[in-house]
Amino acid sequence: MNKLVQKARWVGALAAVTALLATGGGVAVAAPAAPAPVQIALGGKALGFTVSPDGTKAYVLVNHRVSATDMMSTVRIVDTRTGAVTHLLTTNALNIVRTPVVSPDGKRLYVIVGRDVLTMDLTTGAEIARATAPEQPRDPEGLNESMLTGATVSADGTRLYVNQYGPFAPRLGSGPGRVLTFDTTANRFLGATELTGFTVDRVNPVPGTTDAYVGTADSVHHLDVGSDEPAIVGTVAGIDYGDELAVSPDATKVYALGHRASTGAVLRIDPQEDTASTAFTVEPNLEDLHLVSASPDSRRLYLLRDGKTPKAAVLSYDTATNAAVPGETLTGFGLDSVTSTVLGRDGHTLYLAGDKGDASYLEAVAL
């Protein structure tokens, strides 16, 4: 695909796609929509974002300066049809805030703030619940609790799987991180399981099962998340550090990065055997390599390369052959860097947040 400096665009047919998805009809009727700019200014530094199930909203965590010495974290809503940006939530400057998570029905937004889970009603824009994680075990005595570091929502929307780094303290070392289960109906934590590494990446559920995979500082664990307390049922052989995973929607493939990102190797995990082997190697070998997502039909795997530079590119790989598909490469986003990406559920829209100068912008491009 040619560079998208001019072609990178907010997808004009998104309203029609949304109507088709909502009605299930065979013919999409396009509704008139105001054209949106190629890049939407976010008014600060974008730290991460998520997109609503129908693709009409993006919820962006933005850090912005409020004085010469103070920064503030804000969650902003971007209308992907018009480019309008509205405010949802502002937190205390001392809080550590994580990328928000939207419910499968698009009605709630979950925001990790420190050791709390905030639940926002997206119809009213109001905070409707706040729950604090149970105290983290600390051994030896004197270690400090870590903040929560992220969350994943279950397919039915009834659970959040929350990841937390281990406790730590200078000169005392650190302890293991953990995964916690959160009930989104009762708005309370149900249970927690300690893993084996200090760092814990987000949980990746396997569609249609109670299985999930999570990467830590020293392994990739296979979990059973069917009960209130997640259970470790296996550890993947051949991976000693996994901090980025992607599960295909057909539940047959799990891809992993981690320390191997520096070699360009992308690993494929067999979920039946919990073994890993190299699926393919991205050339040239670069440390700045990240998994984006598998496509909804499981036929493609997308990766972000050179995200720290204006040469950022999204690469496409055929999951049946493990071969690159050069004609589907996206590049030329007109940004100094691309910091985060989300693949829309339609499988044809890729959302990106990145920096240009001192500001951050959001874009959507067609795959």
Short mmCIF file of C-alpha atoms in Angstrom, two decimals:
data_model
loop_
_atom_site.label_atom_id
_atom_site.label_comp_id
_atom_site.label_asym_id
_atom_site.label_seq_id
_atom_site.Cartn_x
_atom_site.Cartn_y
_atom_site.Cartn_z
CA MET A 1 0.00 0.00 0.00
CA ASN A 2 1.26 3.49 -0.80
CA LYS A 3 2.20 5.88 1.91
CA LEU A 4 -0.74 7.34 3.74
CA VAL A 5 0.52 10.88 4.32
CA GLN A 6 -2.37 12.08 2.18
CA LYS A 7 -4.48 8.95 2.39
CA ALA A 8 -4.46 8.43 6.16
CA ARG A 9 -7.94 9.53 7.02
CA TRP A 10 -10.89 9.20 9.30
CA VAL A 11 -12.90 6.53 7.51
CA GLY A 12 -15.86 8.26 5.93
CA ALA A 13 -17.90 5.08 5.71
CA LEU A 14 -17.68 4.40 9.44
CA ALA A 15 -21.22 5.61 10.05
CA ALA A 16 -22.50 3.20 7.40
CA VAL A 17 -20.49 0.33 8.87
CA THR A 18 -21.90 1.13 12.30
CA ALA A 19 -25.44 1.11 10.96
CA LEU A 20 -24.83 -2.25 9.31
CA LEU A 21 -23.43 -3.77 12.48
CA ALA A 22 -26.30 -2.42 14.56
CA THR A 23 -29.11 -3.64 12.31
CA GLY A 24 -27.56 -6.81 10.93
CA GLY A 25 -28.93 -5.89 7.52
CA GLY A 26 -27.32 -6.85 4.26
CA VAL A 27 -27.22 -3.29 2.93
CA ALA A 28 -25.65 -0.42 4.82
CA VAL A 29 -27.44 2.92 4.51
CA ALA A 30 -24.93 5.73 4.80
CA ALA A 31 -25.96 8.56 7.11
CA PRO A 32 -24.61 12.02 6.39
CA ALA A 33 -21.63 12.84 8.59
CA ALA A 34 -19.45 15.90 8.86
CA PRO A 35 -15.95 15.22 7.54
CA ALA A 36 -13.40 14.87 10.31
CA PRO A 37 -9.80 16.03 10.12
CA VAL A 38 -7.01 13.56 9.46
CA GLN A 39 -5.47 14.22 12.88
CA ILE A 40 -7.43 15.09 16.01
CA ALA A 41 -5.53 17.19 18.57
CA LEU A 42 -5.89 15.75 22.07
CA GLY A 43 -4.68 18.72 24.09
CA GLY A 44 -1.82 16.96 25.85
CA LYS A 45 0.30 13.83 25.86
CA ALA A 46 -1.67 10.67 24.96
CA LEU A 47 -0.78 7.77 27.27
CA GLY A 48 -3.18 5.19 25.84
CA PHE A 49 -6.72 4.76 24.55
CA THR A 50 -9.51 2.34 23.82
CA VAL A 51 -12.30 2.36 21.23
CA SER A 52 -16.01 1.67 21.69
CA PRO A 53 -17.37 -1.60 20.22
CA ASP A 54 -19.17 0.25 17.41
CA GLY A 55 -16.12 2.37 16.59
CA THR A 56 -17.86 5.72 17.09
CA LYS A 57 -15.94 6.80 20.21
CA ALA A 58 -12.35 6.70 21.41
CA TYR A 59 -11.58 7.12 25.10
CA VAL A 60 -8.11 8.61 25.46
CA LEU A 61 -5.97 9.01 28.57
CA VAL A 62 -4.18 12.35 28.24
CA ASN A 63 -1.51 13.89 30.46
CA HIS A 64 -1.42 17.67 30.30
CA ARG A 65 0.35 20.45 32.14
CA VAL A 66 -1.68 22.60 34.56
CA SER A 67 1.24 24.63 35.92
CA ALA A 68 4.99 24.98 35.55
CA THR A 69 5.51 21.97 37.83
CA ASP A 70 2.24 19.98 37.83
CA MET A 71 0.68 17.54 35.38
CA MET A 72 -2.91 16.29 35.32
CA SER A 73 -4.41 13.11 33.87
CA THR A 74 -7.65 13.42 31.94
CA VAL A 75 -9.86 10.96 30.09
CA ARG A 76 -11.25 12.54 26.93
CA ILE A 77 -13.87 11.26 24.50
CA VAL A 78 -13.20 11.60 20.77
CA ASP A 79 -16.14 11.27 18.38
CA THR A 80 -14.58 9.32 15.50
CA ARG A 81 -17.25 10.55 13.06
CA THR A 82 -16.84 14.28 13.64
CA GLY A 83 -13.52 14.65 15.47
CA ALA A 84 -15.19 16.41 18.42
CA VAL A 85 -13.30 16.06 21.72
CA THR A 86 -15.13 16.24 25.06
CA HIS A 87 -14.06 15.83 28.67
CA LEU A 88 -15.04 12.82 30.79
CA LEU A 89 -12.81 12.59 33.86
CA THR A 90 -9.96 14.46 35.57
CA THR A 91 -7.90 12.90 38.34
CA ASN A 92 -5.66 14.32 41.03
CA ALA A 93 -2.17 15.14 39.80
CA LEU A 94 -0.68 12.61 42.24
CA ASN A 95 -2.73 9.69 40.90
CA ILE A 96 -1.26 7.12 38.53
CA VAL A 97 -3.90 6.44 35.87
CA ARG A 98 -3.94 3.57 33.35
CA THR A 99 -5.49 3.16 29.91
CA PRO A 100 -9.30 2.89 30.24
CA VAL A 101 -11.29 -0.22 29.28
CA VAL A 102 -14.77 -0.09 27.71
CA SER A 103 -17.49 -2.68 28.37
CA PRO A 104 -18.63 -4.92 25.48
CA ASP A 105 -22.00 -3.13 25.34
CA GLY A 106 -20.31 0.27 25.23
CA LYS A 107 -22.21 1.56 28.26
CA ARG A 108 -19.45 1.61 30.89
CA LEU A 109 -15.83 2.68 31.06
CA TYR A 110 -13.43 1.27 33.63
CA VAL A 111 -10.48 3.43 34.67
CA ILE A 112 -7.59 2.25 36.83
CA VAL A 113 -6.53 5.04 39.22
CA GLY A 114 -3.80 4.04 41.66
CA ARG A 115 -5.13 0.92 43.41
CA ASP A 116 -8.77 1.69 42.55
CA VAL A 117 -11.11 0.67 39.74
CA LEU A 118 -13.45 3.52 38.77
CA THR A 119 -16.65 2.68 36.89
CA MET A 120 -18.02 5.42 34.65
CA ASP A 121 -21.55 5.47 33.18
CA LEU A 122 -21.04 6.56 29.57
CA THR A 123 -24.67 7.60 29.19
CA THR A 124 -24.50 10.16 31.97
CA GLY A 125 -20.75 10.68 32.18
CA ALA A 126 -20.91 10.07 35.93
CA GLU A 127 -18.73 7.94 38.17
CA ILE A 128 -21.04 5.26 39.57
CA ALA A 129 -18.65 3.09 41.58
CA ARG A 130 -15.12 2.94 42.96
CA ALA A 131 -13.44 -0.10 44.49
CA THR A 132 -9.98 -0.49 46.04
CA ALA A 133 -7.92 -3.62 45.43
CA PRO A 134 -7.27 -5.86 48.44
CA GLU A 135 -3.92 -5.36 50.13
CA GLN A 136 -1.04 -6.92 48.28
CA PRO A 137 0.97 -9.61 50.12
CA ARG A 138 4.49 -8.37 50.95
CA ASP A 139 7.37 -10.60 51.88
CA PRO A 140 9.80 -9.60 53.27
CA GLU A 141 8.25 -6.95 55.47
CA GLY A 142 9.07 -3.45 54.30
CA LEU A 143 8.18 -3.88 50.65
CA ASN A 144 5.80 -1.28 49.20
CA GLU A 145 2.57 -2.13 47.37
CA SER A 146 2.52 -1.49 43.64
CA MET A 147 -0.21 0.34 41.79
CA LEU A 148 -2.57 -1.56 39.52
CA THR A 149 -1.12 -1.58 36.00
CA GLY A 150 -3.98 -2.45 33.66
CA ALA A 151 -7.18 -4.40 33.02
CA THR A 152 -8.95 -6.55 30.44
CA VAL A 153 -12.71 -7.05 30.27
CA SER A 154 -14.26 -10.47 29.69
CA ALA A 155 -16.28 -11.12 26.52
CA ASP A 156 -19.57 -11.11 28.45
CA GLY A 157 -18.62 -7.97 30.38
CA THR A 158 -19.12 -9.52 33.83
CA ARG A 159 -15.45 -9.58 34.84
CA LEU A 160 -12.34 -7.47 34.72
CA TYR A 161 -8.96 -9.18 34.92
CA VAL A 162 -6.66 -6.67 36.59
CA ASN A 163 -2.86 -6.93 36.54
CA GLN A 164 -0.56 -5.58 39.24
CA TYR A 165 3.23 -5.51 39.48
CA GLY A 166 4.83 -7.02 42.56
CA PRO A 167 5.71 -5.15 45.77
CA PHE A 168 9.16 -3.56 45.88
CA ALA A 169 11.56 -1.44 47.92
CA PRO A 170 15.11 -0.17 47.41
CA ARG A 171 17.71 -2.59 48.81
CA LEU A 172 14.99 -5.08 49.77
CA GLY A 173 14.18 -6.22 46.25
CA SER A 174 10.74 -7.14 44.95
CA GLY A 175 8.03 -9.76 45.14
CA PRO A 176 5.77 -11.43 42.57
CA GLY A 177 3.03 -9.60 40.70
CA ARG A 178 -0.53 -10.84 40.58
CA VAL A 179 -3.79 -11.02 38.62
CA LEU A 180 -7.04 -9.99 40.30
CA THR A 181 -10.64 -10.73 39.29
CA PHE A 182 -13.19 -7.91 39.54
CA ASP A 183 -16.99 -8.35 39.40
CA THR A 184 -18.40 -5.54 37.22
CA THR A 185 -21.96 -6.07 38.45
CA ALA A 186 -21.21 -6.01 42.16
CA ASN A 187 -18.28 -3.59 41.65
CA ARG A 188 -15.95 -5.53 43.92
CA PHE A 189 -12.79 -7.61 43.74
CA LEU A 190 -13.37 -11.36 43.99
CA GLY A 191 -9.93 -12.93 44.25
CA ALA A 192 -6.27 -12.74 43.28
CA THR A 193 -3.46 -15.06 42.23
CA GLU A 194 0.25 -14.39 42.59
CA LEU A 195 2.41 -15.22 39.57
CA THR A 196 6.17 -15.74 39.34
CA GLY A 197 7.57 -12.47 38.01
CA PHE A 198 7.64 -8.88 39.28
CA THR A 199 6.14 -7.38 36.10
CA VAL A 200 2.77 -8.64 34.89
CA ASP A 201 1.30 -7.72 31.51
CA ARG A 202 -2.42 -7.57 30.77
CA VAL A 203 -4.46 -10.78 30.72
CA ASN A 204 -5.42 -12.17 27.30
CA PRO A 205 -8.58 -14.33 27.42
CA VAL A 206 -8.99 -17.12 24.85
CA PRO A 207 -12.38 -16.62 23.14
CA GLY A 208 -15.09 -19.16 23.94
CA THR A 209 -13.16 -20.69 26.84
CA THR A 210 -12.21 -19.98 30.45
CA ASP A 211 -8.53 -19.99 29.45
CA ALA A 212 -6.28 -16.95 29.36
CA TYR A 213 -2.61 -16.15 28.92
CA VAL A 214 -0.52 -13.56 30.74
CA GLY A 215 3.13 -12.60 30.36
CA THR A 216 5.44 -11.87 33.29
CA ALA A 217 9.09 -10.98 33.81
CA ASP A 218 10.13 -14.62 33.68
CA SER A 219 7.47 -16.61 31.82
CA VAL A 220 4.08 -16.80 30.13
CA HIS A 221 1.39 -18.39 32.27
CA HIS A 222 -1.71 -20.27 31.13
CA LEU A 223 -4.61 -19.37 33.44
CA ASP A 224 -8.09 -20.69 34.10
CA VAL A 225 -10.24 -17.63 34.84
CA GLY A 226 -13.52 -19.52 35.21
CA SER A 227 -13.69 -19.03 38.98
CA ASP A 228 -13.40 -16.06 41.31
CA GLU A 229 -9.70 -16.70 41.84
CA PRO A 230 -7.62 -17.25 38.65
CA ALA A 231 -5.71 -20.53 38.64
CA ILE A 232 -2.35 -21.21 36.98
CA VAL A 233 -2.83 -24.36 34.90
CA GLY A 234 0.37 -24.24 32.90
CA THR A 235 3.56 -22.38 32.03
CA VAL A 236 4.61 -22.07 28.41
CA ALA A 237 7.86 -23.84 27.66
CA GLY A 238 10.44 -21.92 25.65
CA ILE A 239 9.61 -18.39 26.83
CA ASP A 240 11.49 -16.83 29.71
CA TYR A 241 10.03 -13.33 29.39
CA GLY A 242 6.71 -12.36 27.82
CA ASP A 243 5.30 -8.86 28.05
CA GLU A 244 3.19 -8.66 24.88
CA LEU A 245 0.67 -11.30 23.82
CA ALA A 246 -2.11 -11.50 21.22
CA VAL A 247 -4.76 -14.23 20.96
CA SER A 248 -6.49 -14.93 17.65
CA PRO A 249 -10.32 -14.70 17.78
CA ASP A 250 -10.62 -18.30 16.54
CA ALA A 251 -8.76 -19.37 19.72
CA THR A 252 -6.18 -21.43 17.80
CA LYS A 253 -3.16 -19.13 18.02
CA VAL A 254 -1.40 -17.13 20.71
CA TYR A 255 1.45 -14.83 19.67
CA ALA A 256 4.13 -13.49 22.00
CA LEU A 257 6.88 -10.89 22.14
CA GLY A 258 9.10 -9.91 25.03
CA HIS A 259 12.87 -10.13 25.22
CA ARG A 260 12.74 -11.57 21.71
CA ALA A 261 11.50 -8.25 20.31
CA SER A 262 15.15 -7.19 20.13
CA THR A 263 15.81 -10.04 17.68
CA GLY A 264 12.65 -9.43 15.66
CA ALA A 265 11.32 -12.91 16.52
CA VAL A 266 7.57 -13.36 16.98
CA LEU A 267 6.65 -16.55 18.83
CA ARG A 268 3.57 -18.68 18.36
CA ILE A 269 2.18 -20.57 21.35
CA ASP A 270 0.27 -23.80 20.86
CA PRO A 271 -2.63 -23.48 23.35
CA GLN A 272 -3.11 -27.25 23.37
CA GLU A 273 0.44 -28.04 24.42
CA ASP A 274 1.63 -24.74 25.98
CA THR A 275 4.80 -24.81 23.90
CA ALA A 276 6.26 -21.98 21.85
CA SER A 277 8.20 -21.77 18.61
CA THR A 278 9.28 -18.94 16.32
CA ALA A 279 6.49 -18.11 13.86
CA PHE A 280 8.49 -15.55 11.86
CA THR A 281 11.20 -12.94 12.21
CA VAL A 282 10.68 -9.30 11.31
CA GLU A 283 13.51 -7.78 9.33
CA PRO A 284 15.48 -5.72 10.02
CA ASN A 285 15.82 -6.74 13.65
CA LEU A 286 14.73 -3.87 15.87
CA GLU A 287 14.01 -3.35 19.55
CA ASP A 288 11.09 -1.05 18.73
CA LEU A 289 8.62 -3.78 17.76
CA HIS A 290 5.15 -4.30 19.27
CA LEU A 291 2.19 -6.57 18.73
CA VAL A 292 -1.00 -4.78 17.69
CA SER A 293 -3.67 -7.46 17.28
CA ALA A 294 -4.91 -10.39 15.27
CA SER A 295 -7.66 -9.53 12.79
CA PRO A 296 -11.27 -10.48 13.65
CA ASP A 297 -11.16 -13.29 11.06
CA SER A 298 -7.82 -14.52 12.51
CA ARG A 299 -6.20 -14.38 9.04
CA ARG A 300 -3.80 -11.53 9.83
CA LEU A 301 -1.46 -10.47 12.61
CA TYR A 302 -0.50 -6.79 12.80
CA LEU A 303 2.69 -5.39 14.35
CA LEU A 304 3.93 -1.85 14.95
CA ARG A 305 7.57 -1.26 13.96
CA ASP A 306 9.69 1.89 14.48
CA GLY A 307 6.92 3.46 16.56
CA LYS A 308 9.36 5.86 18.20
CA THR A 309 10.19 7.49 14.87
CA PRO A 310 8.44 9.26 11.96
CA LYS A 311 9.05 6.04 10.00
CA ALA A 312 6.51 4.12 12.11
CA ALA A 313 4.91 1.29 10.14
CA VAL A 314 2.16 -1.25 10.78
CA LEU A 315 3.12 -4.61 9.28
CA SER A 316 0.74 -7.36 8.20
CA TYR A 317 1.47 -11.11 8.41
CA ASP A 318 -0.54 -14.02 7.06
CA THR A 319 -1.29 -16.31 10.04
CA ALA A 320 -1.68 -19.39 7.82
CA THR A 321 1.73 -19.10 6.18
CA ASN A 322 3.58 -16.84 8.69
CA ALA A 323 4.61 -14.74 5.69
CA ALA A 324 4.68 -10.95 5.49
CA VAL A 325 2.07 -9.28 3.28
CA PRO A 326 4.03 -6.22 2.05
CA GLY A 327 1.09 -4.84 0.08
CA GLU A 328 -0.80 -4.31 3.33
CA THR A 329 1.91 -2.34 5.13
CA LEU A 330 0.75 1.02 6.48
CA THR A 331 3.18 3.90 6.93
CA GLY A 332 3.49 7.66 6.51
CA PHE A 333 1.16 8.67 9.34
CA GLY A 334 2.49 12.23 9.50
CA LEU A 335 3.51 11.89 13.15
CA ASP A 336 6.85 12.07 14.93
CA SER A 337 5.98 8.81 16.70
CA VAL A 338 3.13 6.35 17.18
CA THR A 339 2.66 5.50 20.85
CA SER A 340 -0.38 3.20 20.81
CA THR A 341 -2.69 1.41 18.39
CA VAL A 342 -6.11 -0.25 18.52
CA LEU A 343 -7.67 -2.41 15.81
CA GLY A 344 -11.38 -1.72 15.40
CA ARG A 345 -13.82 -4.60 15.69
CA ASP A 346 -14.81 -4.11 12.05
CA GLY A 347 -11.33 -5.39 11.16
CA HIS A 348 -10.87 -2.60 8.60
CA THR A 349 -10.09 0.42 10.79
CA LEU A 350 -6.85 0.98 12.68
CA TYR A 351 -6.77 3.73 15.29
CA LEU A 352 -3.46 5.32 16.27
CA ALA A 353 -2.32 7.83 18.87
CA GLY A 354 1.01 9.56 18.48
CA ASP A 355 3.01 12.73 18.91
CA LYS A 356 3.86 15.62 16.63
CA GLY A 357 5.94 18.31 18.25
CA ASP A 358 4.75 18.82 21.82
CA ALA A 359 1.20 17.61 21.17
CA SER A 360 -0.55 14.25 20.70
CA TYR A 361 -3.05 13.36 18.01
CA LEU A 362 -5.48 10.57 17.22
CA GLU A 363 -5.92 9.13 13.72
CA ALA A 364 -7.92 6.38 12.08
CA VAL A 365 -6.73 4.69 8.91
CA ALA A 366 -8.30 2.10 6.67
CA LEU A 367 -6.66 -1.33 6.47
#
